[in-house]
Coordinates of C-alpha atoms and ligand atoms in Angstrom, one line a residue:
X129 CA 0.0 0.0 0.0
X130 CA 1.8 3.2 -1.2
X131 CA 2.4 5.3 2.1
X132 CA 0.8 9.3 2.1
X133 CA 3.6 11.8 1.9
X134 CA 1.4 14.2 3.9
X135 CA -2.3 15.4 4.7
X136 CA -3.5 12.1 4.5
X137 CA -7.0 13.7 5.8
X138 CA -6.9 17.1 3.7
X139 CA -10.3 17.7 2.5
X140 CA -11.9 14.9 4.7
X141 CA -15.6 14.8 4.3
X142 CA -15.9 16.6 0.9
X143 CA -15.8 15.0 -2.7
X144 CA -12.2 14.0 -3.7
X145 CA -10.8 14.4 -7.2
X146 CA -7.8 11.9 -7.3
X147 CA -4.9 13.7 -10.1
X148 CA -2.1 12.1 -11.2
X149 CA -0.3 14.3 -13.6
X150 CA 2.7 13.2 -16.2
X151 CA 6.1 14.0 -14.7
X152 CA 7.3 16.2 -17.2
X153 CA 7.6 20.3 -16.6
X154 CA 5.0 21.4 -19.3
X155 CA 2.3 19.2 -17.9
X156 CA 2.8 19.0 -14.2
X157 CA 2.0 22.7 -14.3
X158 CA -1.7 22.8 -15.2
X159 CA -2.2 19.5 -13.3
X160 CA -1.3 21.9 -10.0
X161 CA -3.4 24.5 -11.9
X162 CA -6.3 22.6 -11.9
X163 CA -6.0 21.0 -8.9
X164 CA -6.2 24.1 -7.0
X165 CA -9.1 25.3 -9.0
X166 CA -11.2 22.4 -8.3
X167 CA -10.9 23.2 -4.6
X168 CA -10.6 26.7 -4.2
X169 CA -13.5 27.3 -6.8
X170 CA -15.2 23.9 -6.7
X171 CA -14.7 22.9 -3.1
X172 CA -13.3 19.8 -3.7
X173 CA -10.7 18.0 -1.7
X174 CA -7.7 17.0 -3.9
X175 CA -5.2 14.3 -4.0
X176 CA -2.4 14.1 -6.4
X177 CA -0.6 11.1 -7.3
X178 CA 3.3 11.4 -8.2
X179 CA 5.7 9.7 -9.3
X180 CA 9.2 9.5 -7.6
X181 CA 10.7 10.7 -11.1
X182 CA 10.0 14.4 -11.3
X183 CA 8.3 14.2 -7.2
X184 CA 6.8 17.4 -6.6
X185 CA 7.7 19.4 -3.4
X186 CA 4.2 19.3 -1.0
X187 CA 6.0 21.8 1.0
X188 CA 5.8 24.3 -2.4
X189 CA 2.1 23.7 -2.3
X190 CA -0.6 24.6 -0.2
X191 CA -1.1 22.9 2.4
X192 CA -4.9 20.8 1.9
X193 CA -3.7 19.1 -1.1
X194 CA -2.9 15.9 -0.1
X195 CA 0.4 14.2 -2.0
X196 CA 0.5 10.2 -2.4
X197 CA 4.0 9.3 -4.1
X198 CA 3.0 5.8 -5.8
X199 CA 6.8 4.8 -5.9
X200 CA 7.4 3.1 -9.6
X201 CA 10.3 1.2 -10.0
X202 CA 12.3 1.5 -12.9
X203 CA 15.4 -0.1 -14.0
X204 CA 18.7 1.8 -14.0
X205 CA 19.0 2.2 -17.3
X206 CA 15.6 3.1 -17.6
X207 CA 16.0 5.9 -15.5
X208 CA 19.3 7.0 -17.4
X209 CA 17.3 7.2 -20.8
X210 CA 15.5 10.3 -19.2
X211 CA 18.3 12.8 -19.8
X212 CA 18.7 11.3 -23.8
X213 CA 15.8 9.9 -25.1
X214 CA 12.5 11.6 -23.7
X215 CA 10.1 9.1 -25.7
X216 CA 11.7 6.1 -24.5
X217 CA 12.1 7.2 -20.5
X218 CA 8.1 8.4 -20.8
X219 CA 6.9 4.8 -22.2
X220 CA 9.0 2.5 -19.4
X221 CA 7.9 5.1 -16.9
X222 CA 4.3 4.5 -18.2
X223 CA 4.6 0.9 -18.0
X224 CA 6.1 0.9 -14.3
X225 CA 3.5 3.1 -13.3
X226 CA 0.2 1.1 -14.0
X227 CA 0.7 -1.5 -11.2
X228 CA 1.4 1.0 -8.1
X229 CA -1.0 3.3 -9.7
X230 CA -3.8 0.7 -9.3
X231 CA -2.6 0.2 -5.6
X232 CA -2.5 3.9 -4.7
X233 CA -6.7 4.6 -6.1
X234 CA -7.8 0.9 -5.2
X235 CA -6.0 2.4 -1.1
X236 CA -7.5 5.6 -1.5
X237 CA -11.2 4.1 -2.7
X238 CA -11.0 2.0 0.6
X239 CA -10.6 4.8 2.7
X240 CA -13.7 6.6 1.3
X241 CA -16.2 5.5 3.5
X242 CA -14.6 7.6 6.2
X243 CA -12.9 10.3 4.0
X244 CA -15.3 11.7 1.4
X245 CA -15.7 9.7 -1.6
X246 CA -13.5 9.5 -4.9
X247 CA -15.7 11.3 -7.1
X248 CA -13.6 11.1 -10.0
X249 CA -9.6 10.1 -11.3
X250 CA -8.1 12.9 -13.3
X251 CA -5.2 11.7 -15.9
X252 CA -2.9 13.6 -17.8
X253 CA -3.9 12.4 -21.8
X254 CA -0.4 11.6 -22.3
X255 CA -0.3 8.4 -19.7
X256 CA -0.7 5.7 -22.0
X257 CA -0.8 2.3 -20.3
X258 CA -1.8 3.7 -17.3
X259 CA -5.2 5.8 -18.8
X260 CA -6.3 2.1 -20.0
X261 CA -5.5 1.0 -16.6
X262 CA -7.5 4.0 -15.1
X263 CA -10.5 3.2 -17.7
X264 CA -10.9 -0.5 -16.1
X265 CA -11.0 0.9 -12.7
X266 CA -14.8 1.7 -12.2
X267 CA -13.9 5.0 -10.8
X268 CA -15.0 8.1 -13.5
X269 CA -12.1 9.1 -15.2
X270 CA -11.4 12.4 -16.9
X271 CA -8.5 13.3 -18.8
X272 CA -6.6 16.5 -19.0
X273 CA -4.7 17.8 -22.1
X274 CA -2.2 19.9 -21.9
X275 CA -2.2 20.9 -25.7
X276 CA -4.6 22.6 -27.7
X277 CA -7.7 21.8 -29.3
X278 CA -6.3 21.6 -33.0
X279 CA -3.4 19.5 -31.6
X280 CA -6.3 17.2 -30.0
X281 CA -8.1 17.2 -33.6
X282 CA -4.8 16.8 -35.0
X283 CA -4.1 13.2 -32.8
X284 CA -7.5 12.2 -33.0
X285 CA -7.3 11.9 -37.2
X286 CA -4.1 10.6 -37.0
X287 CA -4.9 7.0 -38.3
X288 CA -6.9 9.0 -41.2
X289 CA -4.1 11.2 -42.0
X290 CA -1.9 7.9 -42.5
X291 CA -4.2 6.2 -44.4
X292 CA -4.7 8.9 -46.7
X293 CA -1.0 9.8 -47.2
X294 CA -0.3 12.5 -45.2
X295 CA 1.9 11.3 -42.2
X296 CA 5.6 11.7 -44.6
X297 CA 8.7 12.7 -43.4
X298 CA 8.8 16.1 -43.9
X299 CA 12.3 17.4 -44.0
X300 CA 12.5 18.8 -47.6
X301 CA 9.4 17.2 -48.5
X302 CA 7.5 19.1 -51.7
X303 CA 4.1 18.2 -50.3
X304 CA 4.6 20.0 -46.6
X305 CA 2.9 23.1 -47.8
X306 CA -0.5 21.0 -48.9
X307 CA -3.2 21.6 -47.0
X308 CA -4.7 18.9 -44.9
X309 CA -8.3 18.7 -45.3
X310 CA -10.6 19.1 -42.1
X311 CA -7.6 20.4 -40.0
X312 CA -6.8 24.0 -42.1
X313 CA -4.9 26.1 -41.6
X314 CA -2.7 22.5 -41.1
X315 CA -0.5 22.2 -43.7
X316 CA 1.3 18.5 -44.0
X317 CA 4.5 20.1 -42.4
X318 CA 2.8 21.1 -40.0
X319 CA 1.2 18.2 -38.3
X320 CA 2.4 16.8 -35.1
X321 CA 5.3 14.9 -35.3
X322 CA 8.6 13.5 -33.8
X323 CA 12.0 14.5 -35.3
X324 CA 15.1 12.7 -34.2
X325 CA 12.8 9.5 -34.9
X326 CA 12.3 7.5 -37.9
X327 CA 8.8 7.5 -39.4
X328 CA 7.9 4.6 -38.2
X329 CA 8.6 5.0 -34.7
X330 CA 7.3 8.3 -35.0
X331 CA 3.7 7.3 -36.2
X332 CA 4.0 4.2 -33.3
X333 CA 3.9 6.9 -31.0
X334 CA 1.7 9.2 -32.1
X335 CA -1.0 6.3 -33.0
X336 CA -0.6 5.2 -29.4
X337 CA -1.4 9.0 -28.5
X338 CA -4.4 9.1 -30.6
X339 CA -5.9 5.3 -29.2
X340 CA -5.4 6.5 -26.2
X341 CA -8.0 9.7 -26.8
X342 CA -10.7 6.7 -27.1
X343 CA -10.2 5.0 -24.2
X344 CA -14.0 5.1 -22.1
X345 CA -13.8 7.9 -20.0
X346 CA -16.3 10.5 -18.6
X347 CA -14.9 14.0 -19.8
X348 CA -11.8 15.6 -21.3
X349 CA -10.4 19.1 -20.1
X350 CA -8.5 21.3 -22.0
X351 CA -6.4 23.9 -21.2
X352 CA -7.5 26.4 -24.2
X353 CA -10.2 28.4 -24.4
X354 CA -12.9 30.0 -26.6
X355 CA -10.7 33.4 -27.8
X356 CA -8.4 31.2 -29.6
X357 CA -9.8 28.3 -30.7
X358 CA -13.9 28.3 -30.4
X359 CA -13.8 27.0 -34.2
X360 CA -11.3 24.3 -32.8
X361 CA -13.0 23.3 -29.7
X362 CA -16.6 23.2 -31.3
X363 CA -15.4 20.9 -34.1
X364 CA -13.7 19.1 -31.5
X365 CA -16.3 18.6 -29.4
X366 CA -18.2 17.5 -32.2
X367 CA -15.5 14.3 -33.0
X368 CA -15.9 13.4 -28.9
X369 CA -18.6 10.9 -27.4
X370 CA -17.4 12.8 -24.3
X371 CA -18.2 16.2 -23.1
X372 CA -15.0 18.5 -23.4
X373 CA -14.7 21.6 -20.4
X374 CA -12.3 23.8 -22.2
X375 CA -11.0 25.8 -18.8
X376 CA -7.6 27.4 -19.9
X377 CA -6.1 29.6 -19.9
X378 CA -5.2 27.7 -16.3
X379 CA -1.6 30.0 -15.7
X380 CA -3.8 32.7 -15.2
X381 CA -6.7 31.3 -13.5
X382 CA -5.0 30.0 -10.7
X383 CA -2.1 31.3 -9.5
X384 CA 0.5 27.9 -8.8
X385 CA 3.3 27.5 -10.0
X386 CA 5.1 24.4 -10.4
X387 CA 9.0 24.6 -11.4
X388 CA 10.9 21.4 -11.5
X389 CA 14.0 23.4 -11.6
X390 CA 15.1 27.1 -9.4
X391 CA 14.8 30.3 -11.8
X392 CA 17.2 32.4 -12.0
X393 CA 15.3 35.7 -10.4
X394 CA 18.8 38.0 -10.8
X395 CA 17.5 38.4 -14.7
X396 CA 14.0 40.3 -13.4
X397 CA 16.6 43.1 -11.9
X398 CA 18.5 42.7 -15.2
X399 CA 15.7 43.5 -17.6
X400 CA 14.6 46.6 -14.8
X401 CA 17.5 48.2 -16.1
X402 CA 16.1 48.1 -19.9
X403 CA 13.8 50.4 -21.7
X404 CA 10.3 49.0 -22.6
X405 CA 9.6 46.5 -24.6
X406 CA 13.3 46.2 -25.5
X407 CA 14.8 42.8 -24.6
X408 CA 13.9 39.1 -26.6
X409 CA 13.4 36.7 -24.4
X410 CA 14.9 33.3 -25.4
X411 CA 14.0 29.7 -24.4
X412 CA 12.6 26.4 -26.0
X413 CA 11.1 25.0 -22.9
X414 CA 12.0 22.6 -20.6
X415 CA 12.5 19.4 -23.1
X416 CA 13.5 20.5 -26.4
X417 CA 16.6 20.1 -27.6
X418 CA 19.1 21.8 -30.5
X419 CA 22.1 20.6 -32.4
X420 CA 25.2 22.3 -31.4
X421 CA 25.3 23.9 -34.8
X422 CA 22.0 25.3 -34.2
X423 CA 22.9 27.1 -31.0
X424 CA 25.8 28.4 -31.7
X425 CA 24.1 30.1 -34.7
X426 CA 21.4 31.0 -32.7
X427 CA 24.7 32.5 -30.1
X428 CA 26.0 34.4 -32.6
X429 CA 22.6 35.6 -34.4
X430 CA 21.5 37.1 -31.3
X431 CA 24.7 38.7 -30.6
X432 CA 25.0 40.1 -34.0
X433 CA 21.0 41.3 -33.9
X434 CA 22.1 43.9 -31.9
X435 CA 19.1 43.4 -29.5
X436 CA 19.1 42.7 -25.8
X437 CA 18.6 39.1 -24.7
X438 CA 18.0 37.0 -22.2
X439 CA 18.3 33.7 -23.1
X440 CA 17.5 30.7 -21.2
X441 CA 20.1 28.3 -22.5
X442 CA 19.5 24.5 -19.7
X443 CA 21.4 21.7 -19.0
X444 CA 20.4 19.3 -21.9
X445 CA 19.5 22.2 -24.6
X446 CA 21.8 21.0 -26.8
X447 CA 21.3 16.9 -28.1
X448 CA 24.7 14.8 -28.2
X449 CA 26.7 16.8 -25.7
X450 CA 28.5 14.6 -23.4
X451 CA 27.2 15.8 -20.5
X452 CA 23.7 16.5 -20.0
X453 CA 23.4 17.6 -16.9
X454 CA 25.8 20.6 -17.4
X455 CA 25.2 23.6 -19.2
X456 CA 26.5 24.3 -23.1
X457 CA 29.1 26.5 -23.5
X458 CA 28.4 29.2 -25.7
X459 CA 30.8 29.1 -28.4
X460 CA 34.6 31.0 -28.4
X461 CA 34.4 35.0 -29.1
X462 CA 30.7 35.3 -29.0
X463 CA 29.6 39.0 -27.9
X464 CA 27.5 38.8 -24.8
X465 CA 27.6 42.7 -24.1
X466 CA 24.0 43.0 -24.1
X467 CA 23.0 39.7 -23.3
X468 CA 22.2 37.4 -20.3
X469 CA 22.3 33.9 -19.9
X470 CA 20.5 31.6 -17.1
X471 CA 19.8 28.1 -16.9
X472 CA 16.1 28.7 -16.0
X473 CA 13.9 32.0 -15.6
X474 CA 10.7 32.5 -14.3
X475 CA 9.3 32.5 -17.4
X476 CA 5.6 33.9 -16.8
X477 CA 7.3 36.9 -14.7
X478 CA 9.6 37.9 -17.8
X479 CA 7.0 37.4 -20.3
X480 CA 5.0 39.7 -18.1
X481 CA 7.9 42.3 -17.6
X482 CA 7.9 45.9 -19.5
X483 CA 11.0 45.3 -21.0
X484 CA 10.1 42.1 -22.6
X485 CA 9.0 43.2 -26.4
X486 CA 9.6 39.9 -27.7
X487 CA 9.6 36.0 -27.2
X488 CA 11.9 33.7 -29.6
X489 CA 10.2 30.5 -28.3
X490 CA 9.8 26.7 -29.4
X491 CA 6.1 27.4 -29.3
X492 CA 5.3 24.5 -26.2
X493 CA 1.3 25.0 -25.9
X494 CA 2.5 26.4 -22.2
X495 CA 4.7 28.9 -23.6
X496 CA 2.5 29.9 -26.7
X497 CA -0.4 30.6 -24.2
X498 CA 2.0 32.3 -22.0
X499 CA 2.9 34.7 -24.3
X500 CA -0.6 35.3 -26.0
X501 CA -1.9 36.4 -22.5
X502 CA 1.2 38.9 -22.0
X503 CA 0.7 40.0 -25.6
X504 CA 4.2 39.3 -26.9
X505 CA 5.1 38.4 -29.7
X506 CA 6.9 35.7 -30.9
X507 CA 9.1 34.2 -33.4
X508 CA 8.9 30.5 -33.6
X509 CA 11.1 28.0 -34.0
X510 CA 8.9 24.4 -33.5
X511 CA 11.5 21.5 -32.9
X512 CA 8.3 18.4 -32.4
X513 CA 5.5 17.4 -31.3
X514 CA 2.9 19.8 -30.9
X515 CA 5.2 22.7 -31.5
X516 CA 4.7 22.8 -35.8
X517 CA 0.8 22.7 -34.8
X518 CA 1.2 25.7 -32.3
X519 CA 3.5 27.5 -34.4
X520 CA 1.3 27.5 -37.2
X521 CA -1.3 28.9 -35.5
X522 CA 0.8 31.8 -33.6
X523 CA 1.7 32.9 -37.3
X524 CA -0.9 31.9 -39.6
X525 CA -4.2 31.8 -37.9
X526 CA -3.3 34.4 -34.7
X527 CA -0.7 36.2 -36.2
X528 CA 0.7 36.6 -33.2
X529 CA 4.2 35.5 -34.3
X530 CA 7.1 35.1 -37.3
X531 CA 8.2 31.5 -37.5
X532 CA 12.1 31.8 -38.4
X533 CA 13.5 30.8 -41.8
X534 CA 14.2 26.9 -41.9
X535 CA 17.4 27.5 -43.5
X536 CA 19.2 28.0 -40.1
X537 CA 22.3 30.5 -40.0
X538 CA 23.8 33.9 -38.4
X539 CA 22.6 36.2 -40.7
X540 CA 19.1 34.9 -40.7
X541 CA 18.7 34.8 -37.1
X542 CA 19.6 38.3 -36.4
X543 CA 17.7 40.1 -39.4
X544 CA 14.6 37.9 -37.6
X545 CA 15.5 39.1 -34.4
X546 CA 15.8 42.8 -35.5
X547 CA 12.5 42.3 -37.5
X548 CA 10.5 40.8 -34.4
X549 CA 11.9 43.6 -32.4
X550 CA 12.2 46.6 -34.7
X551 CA 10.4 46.0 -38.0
X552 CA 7.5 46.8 -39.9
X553 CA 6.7 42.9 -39.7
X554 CA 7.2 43.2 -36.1
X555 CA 5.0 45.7 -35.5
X556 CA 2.1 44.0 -37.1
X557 CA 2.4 41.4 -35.3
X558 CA 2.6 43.2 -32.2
X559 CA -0.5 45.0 -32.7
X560 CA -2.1 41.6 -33.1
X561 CA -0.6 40.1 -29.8
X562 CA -2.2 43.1 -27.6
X563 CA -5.2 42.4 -29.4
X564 CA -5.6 39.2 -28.8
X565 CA -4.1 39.3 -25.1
X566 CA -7.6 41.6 -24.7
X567 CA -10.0 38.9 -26.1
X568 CA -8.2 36.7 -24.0
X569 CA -8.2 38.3 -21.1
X570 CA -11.9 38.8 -20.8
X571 CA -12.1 34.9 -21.3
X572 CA -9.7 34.7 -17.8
X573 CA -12.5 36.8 -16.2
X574 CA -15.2 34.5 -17.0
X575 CA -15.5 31.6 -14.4
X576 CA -18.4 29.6 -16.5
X577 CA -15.9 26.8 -17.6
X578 CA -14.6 25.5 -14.3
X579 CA -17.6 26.1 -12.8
X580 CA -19.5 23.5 -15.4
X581 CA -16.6 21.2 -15.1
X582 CA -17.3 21.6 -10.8
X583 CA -21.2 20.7 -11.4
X584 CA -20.1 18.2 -13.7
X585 CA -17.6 16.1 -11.4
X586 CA -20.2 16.8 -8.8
X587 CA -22.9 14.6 -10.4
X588 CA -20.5 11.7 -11.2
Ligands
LIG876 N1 9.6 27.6 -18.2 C1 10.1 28.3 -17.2 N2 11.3 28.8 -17.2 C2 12.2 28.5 -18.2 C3 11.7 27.8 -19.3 C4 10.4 27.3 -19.3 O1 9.3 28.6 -16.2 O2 13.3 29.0 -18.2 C5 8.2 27.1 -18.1 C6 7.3 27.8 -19.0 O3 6.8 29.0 -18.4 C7 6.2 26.8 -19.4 C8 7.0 25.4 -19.2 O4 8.2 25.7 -18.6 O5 5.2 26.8 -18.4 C9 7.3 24.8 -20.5 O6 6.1 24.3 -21.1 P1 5.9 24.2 -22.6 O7 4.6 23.5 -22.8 O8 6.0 25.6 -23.2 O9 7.1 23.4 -23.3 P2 7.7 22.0 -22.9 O10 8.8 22.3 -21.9 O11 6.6 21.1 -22.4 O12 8.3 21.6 -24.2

């Protein structure tokens, strides 16, 4: 029986919702998110499941959430994949979670006659083997996706869009600007896919992804939201059997924060001492990686732009270094005069800061809605999954954004940095981002969405 980390009795006597988000920074954020919205708005008690990979901190949370570590065992080597191959860490982490997952509801479920009852298991969408698991459980089960509705669209053709051709490898391919009918504006380069993969492991993946959005389950919740996607979300909705609470945009709805790693505050002080709407903020998440020629172009593009940044540049940011854990070294002679370098920021703080007028980004659903509710704009550079899909909507269908030239070098990368932050092109875009950031703020004052989604785990 999996021991209880601490406030075993948090919430006693009210409904419990029973989370258990995927390990990874982009989705253990609006997991917490959520999880204090259903209790401060709803009332509910919560409990979060966790794995020890990734274990959140209970003492950084408040303190009637109650935290149950379920304690998966994985293999050494399993472990070690985590810092070089993402996709294969996630799928033995999935499969070493199903049986202590199953232990941790089934100990939880036997308590309920004294301590509330379980109204309902919320899943991160990405958990493969354990979402089946969670579907045989006789508990309702609702699943939360982390990514947007055109991405959930995008998953849920998937075994359409291979039969019908238009799963290819992209890289130079003539056909990635064809449109791909039922999901415009997606183009065939645009769909979700994993680089770094070959095809066929790619479309493994991603068809175990899209199964996994038809497993029985009672709801889905989305962190999007009518402003950006109500085309999206009512077409989605349309495709479910399920009902689908679209409750983002959760970073601003609720105000946790969940940071597997410490930011580097020193670079709010740094970016007080520039003019508005003067400094490009850099990162590309908390997962993506570059090649080493990639970075240092993007090193010397930035320094040549002539524009302030500050660049996020983590251990791990760029694939095939020896070390993983340590932090690339810019390369020899670079100018960092008007730049700073950390190994993490608090990201929503800069994005929110004056002097922040522009956000080079990998376009992570996080990220993208982080900067569309701080109105920056952004020039994209997608490296996988999701990020082509986001990307194409922060320039295409938001114009929000400038996605950066494909073919990667110096020159390029500073005339788009200067054009982000100084051009015409730039200041279209701009005036687009504090557009939308208006539409989407009055969405963040409406409370209807988590309050149906409340009533709704109510009457399970
Ligand atoms: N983030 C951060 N500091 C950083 C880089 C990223 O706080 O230096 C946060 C960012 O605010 C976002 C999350 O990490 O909430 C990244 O999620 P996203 O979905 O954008 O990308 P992923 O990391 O999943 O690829």
């Amino acid at each position: 029986m999996p021991s209880l980390e601490r406030s075993p009795d948090a919430g006693a006597g009210r409904r419990r919702v029973v989370l258990f988000p995927l390990p990874y920074q982009g989705h253990l954020s609006p997991m917490f998110q959520l999880a204090a919205l259903l209790r401060d708005r709803g009332g509910l008690a919560v409990t979060v499941l966790h794995t020890d990979f990734n274990a959140p901190d209970p003492a950084r949370h408040p303190p009637d959430i109650a935290f149950v570590p379920i304690h998966e065992s994985l293999a050494e080597e399993e472990q070690a994949a985590a810092a070089v191959d993402l996709h294969a860490h996630f799928l033995s982490l999935d499969a070493a979670c199903v049986a202590p997952f199953r232990a941790a509801v089934a100990s939880l479920r036997e308590k309920a006659e004294d301590d509330g009852d379980v109204a309902c298991v919320v899943l991160d969408s990405n958990w493969l083997a354990v979402l089946a698991a969670a579907a045989e459980l006789g508990v309702p089960l609702l699943a939360l996706r982390t990514v947007s509705a055109a991405t959930s669209r995008n998953l849920l053709a998937f075994r359409r869009l291979c039969d019908d051709g238009y799963v290819v490898p992209v890289v130079n391919d003539e056909r990635r600007d064809e449109p791909v009918p039922g999901l415009e504006p997606l183009r065939v380069g645009d769909l979700v896919r994993y680089d770094g993969w070959d095809v066929e492991k790619s479309c493994e993946f991603i068809t175990k992804l899209s199964d996994a959005m038809r497993v029985p389950m009672s709801g889905v919740i989305l962190n999007t939201f009518d402003a950006i996607e109500a085309d999206e979300l009512g077409k989605l909705q349309a495709e479910l059997s399920v009902r689908a609470f679209a409750v983002g945009p959760l970073h601003k709805l609720s105000p946790e924060t969940t940071t597997l790693r410490p930011p580097h505050r020193g670079c709010l002080a740094w970016l007080d001492a520039h003019p508005p709407r003067s400094v490009i903020y850099v990162s590309m998440g908390s997962v993506a990686k570059v090649s080493r020629k990639v970075f240092d172009e993007m090193a010397w593009g930035l320094s040549a732009s002539g524009v302030p940044f500050l660049w996020v540049v983590r251990p791990g940011l760029v694939g095939g270094e020896d070390d993983a854990t340590v932090v690339p070294q810019l390369p020899d002679g670079v100018d960092m005069s008007r730049g700073m370098v950390v190994p993490w920021a608090p990201q929503r703080e800069v994005l929110a800061h004056p002097a922040t007028g522009g956000f080079w980004t990998h376009c992570g659903w996080n990220s993208t809605l982080e900067g569309i509710c701080e109105g920056v704009p952004m020039l994209a550079q997608p490296c996988f999954s999701d990020q082509t899909v986001n990307t194409r909507y922060v320039t295409h269908q938001w114009g929000v954004g400038m996605e950066l030239v494909k073919v990667f070098d110096r020159v390029r990368v500073g005339e788009a940095v200067r054009e982000l932050m100084v051009g015409e092109e730039g200041d279209r875009v701009r005036d687009n981002a504090r557009r939308l950031r208006i539409q989407a703020n009055q969405c963040v004052a409406s409370t209807r969405a988590i309050d149906d989604l409340v009533e709704f785990v109510r009457s399970l």
